[in-house]
Amino acid sequence: MIDRIVKRDGRIVPFNRDKITFAVLSAAVAVGGRDRAAAERVTDDVIRLLEQRSRPDSIITVEEVQDLVEKALIERGHAKTAKAY
């Protein structure tokens, strides 16, 4: 389970999956979408990928999350949203 994340400024903060969903939904809205359920599915994909890649005692970074969000969006056919993200 992912419980912490390293921010760009180096701070380690609690992980919050809702921030991913909000960012994905915001990017979707920017290109005319508004499907929160789709944003949740992308978030689920990202969490699954992060859990597969994470090692014990490692802390994920914001950049890792962003890369996986873009990957998940493209794989789900949301290239426009990925560009807006």
PDB file of C-alpha atoms in Angstrom:
ATOM      1  CA  MET A   1       0.000   0.000   0.000  1.00  0.00           C
ATOM      2  CA  ILE A   2       1.265   3.432  -0.900  1.00  0.00           C
ATOM      3  CA  ASP A   3       1.200   5.777   2.042  1.00  0.00           C
ATOM      4  CA  ARG A   4       3.768   8.498   1.278  1.00  0.00           C
ATOM      5  CA  ILE A   5       4.943  10.515  -1.717  1.00  0.00           C
ATOM      6  CA  VAL A   6       7.911  12.796  -2.374  1.00  0.00           C
ATOM      7  CA  LYS A   7       6.861  16.232  -3.611  1.00  0.00           C
ATOM      8  CA  ARG A   8       8.927  18.265  -6.077  1.00  0.00           C
ATOM      9  CA  ASP A   9      10.416  20.314  -3.261  1.00  0.00           C
ATOM     10  CA  GLY A  10      11.611  17.143  -1.509  1.00  0.00           C
ATOM     11  CA  ARG A  11       8.981  17.065   1.222  1.00  0.00           C
ATOM     12  CA  ILE A  12       7.508  13.676   2.061  1.00  0.00           C
ATOM     13  CA  VAL A  13       3.755  13.898   2.566  1.00  0.00           C
ATOM     14  CA  PRO A  14       0.897  11.425   2.967  1.00  0.00           C
ATOM     15  CA  PHE A  15      -0.280   9.898  -0.301  1.00  0.00           C
ATOM     16  CA  ASN A  16      -3.775  10.931  -1.355  1.00  0.00           C
ATOM     17  CA  ARG A  17      -5.332   9.107  -4.309  1.00  0.00           C
ATOM     18  CA  ASP A  18      -8.028  11.784  -4.584  1.00  0.00           C
ATOM     19  CA  LYS A  19      -5.389  14.230  -5.804  1.00  0.00           C
ATOM     20  CA  ILE A  20      -4.740  12.002  -8.819  1.00  0.00           C
ATOM     21  CA  THR A  21      -8.443  11.732  -9.578  1.00  0.00           C
ATOM     22  CA  PHE A  22      -8.891  15.498  -9.248  1.00  0.00           C
ATOM     23  CA  ALA A  23      -5.939  16.211 -11.555  1.00  0.00           C
ATOM     24  CA  VAL A  24      -7.186  13.735 -14.171  1.00  0.00           C
ATOM     25  CA  LEU A  25     -10.721  15.122 -13.980  1.00  0.00           C
ATOM     26  CA  SER A  26      -9.422  18.696 -14.261  1.00  0.00           C
ATOM     27  CA  ALA A  27      -7.465  17.776 -17.399  1.00  0.00           C
ATOM     28  CA  ALA A  28     -10.547  16.056 -18.829  1.00  0.00           C
ATOM     29  CA  VAL A  29     -12.709  19.114 -18.143  1.00  0.00           C
ATOM     30  CA  ALA A  30     -10.123  21.258 -19.950  1.00  0.00           C
ATOM     31  CA  VAL A  31     -10.756  19.245 -23.122  1.00  0.00           C
ATOM     32  CA  GLY A  32     -14.532  18.942 -22.753  1.00  0.00           C
ATOM     33  CA  GLY A  33     -14.870  15.835 -20.578  1.00  0.00           C
ATOM     34  CA  ARG A  34     -16.481  15.418 -17.186  1.00  0.00           C
ATOM     35  CA  ASP A  35     -16.601  11.705 -16.398  1.00  0.00           C
ATOM     36  CA  ARG A  36     -15.485  11.256 -12.800  1.00  0.00           C
ATOM     37  CA  ALA A  37     -15.867   7.474 -13.060  1.00  0.00           C
ATOM     38  CA  ALA A  38     -13.335   7.435 -15.912  1.00  0.00           C
ATOM     39  CA  ALA A  39     -10.959   9.530 -13.806  1.00  0.00           C
ATOM     40  CA  GLU A  40     -11.379   7.022 -10.961  1.00  0.00           C
ATOM     41  CA  ARG A  41     -10.555   4.134 -13.326  1.00  0.00           C
ATOM     42  CA  VAL A  42      -7.386   5.907 -14.446  1.00  0.00           C
ATOM     43  CA  THR A  43      -6.485   6.454 -10.781  1.00  0.00           C
ATOM     44  CA  ASP A  44      -7.050   2.744 -10.101  1.00  0.00           C
ATOM     45  CA  ASP A  45      -4.715   1.896 -13.013  1.00  0.00           C
ATOM     46  CA  VAL A  46      -2.045   4.236 -11.661  1.00  0.00           C
ATOM     47  CA  ILE A  47      -2.288   2.831  -8.126  1.00  0.00           C
ATOM     48  CA  ARG A  48      -2.039  -0.718  -9.463  1.00  0.00           C
ATOM     49  CA  LEU A  49       1.059   0.155 -11.524  1.00  0.00           C
ATOM     50  CA  LEU A  50       2.666   1.965  -8.586  1.00  0.00           C
ATOM     51  CA  GLU A  51       2.083  -0.989  -6.289  1.00  0.00           C
ATOM     52  CA  GLN A  52       3.602  -3.369  -8.851  1.00  0.00           C
ATOM     53  CA  ARG A  53       6.702  -1.191  -9.207  1.00  0.00           C
ATOM     54  CA  SER A  54       7.240  -0.164  -5.606  1.00  0.00           C
ATOM     55  CA  ARG A  55       9.834  -1.801  -3.436  1.00  0.00           C
ATOM     56  CA  PRO A  56       9.639  -2.123   0.331  1.00  0.00           C
ATOM     57  CA  ASP A  57      10.773   1.065   2.037  1.00  0.00           C
ATOM     58  CA  SER A  58      10.735   3.050  -1.215  1.00  0.00           C
ATOM     59  CA  ILE A  59       8.764   6.245  -1.552  1.00  0.00           C
ATOM     60  CA  ILE A  60       7.230   7.179  -4.874  1.00  0.00           C
ATOM     61  CA  THR A  61       7.692  10.621  -6.396  1.00  0.00           C
ATOM     62  CA  VAL A  62       5.228  13.032  -7.938  1.00  0.00           C
ATOM     63  CA  GLU A  63       7.071  12.627 -11.245  1.00  0.00           C
ATOM     64  CA  GLU A  64       6.552   8.853 -11.192  1.00  0.00           C
ATOM     65  CA  VAL A  65       2.846   9.357 -10.617  1.00  0.00           C
ATOM     66  CA  GLN A  66       2.607  11.882 -13.451  1.00  0.00           C
ATOM     67  CA  ASP A  67       4.339   9.550 -15.898  1.00  0.00           C
ATOM     68  CA  LEU A  68       1.982   6.719 -15.006  1.00  0.00           C
ATOM     69  CA  VAL A  69      -1.094   8.955 -15.254  1.00  0.00           C
ATOM     70  CA  GLU A  70      -0.123   9.915 -18.796  1.00  0.00           C
ATOM     71  CA  LYS A  71       0.509   6.257 -19.652  1.00  0.00           C
ATOM     72  CA  ALA A  72      -2.839   5.163 -18.203  1.00  0.00           C
ATOM     73  CA  LEU A  73      -4.716   7.938 -20.007  1.00  0.00           C
ATOM     74  CA  ILE A  74      -3.178   7.030 -23.357  1.00  0.00           C
ATOM     75  CA  GLU A  75      -3.798   3.314 -22.833  1.00  0.00           C
ATOM     76  CA  ARG A  76      -7.456   4.060 -22.101  1.00  0.00           C
ATOM     77  CA  GLY A  77      -7.772   6.136 -25.276  1.00  0.00           C
ATOM     78  CA  HIS A  78      -7.710   9.574 -23.663  1.00  0.00           C
ATOM     79  CA  ALA A  79      -4.811  11.137 -25.578  1.00  0.00           C
ATOM     80  CA  LYS A  80      -6.349  14.636 -25.499  1.00  0.00           C
ATOM     81  CA  THR A  81      -6.692  14.468 -21.735  1.00  0.00           C
ATOM     82  CA  ALA A  82      -3.122  13.176 -21.445  1.00  0.00           C
ATOM     83  CA  LYS A  83      -1.887  16.231 -23.362  1.00  0.00           C
ATOM     84  CA  ALA A  84      -3.917  18.557 -21.132  1.00  0.00           C
ATOM     85  CA  TYR A  85      -2.601  16.779 -18.056  1.00  0.00           C
TER      86      TYR A  85
END
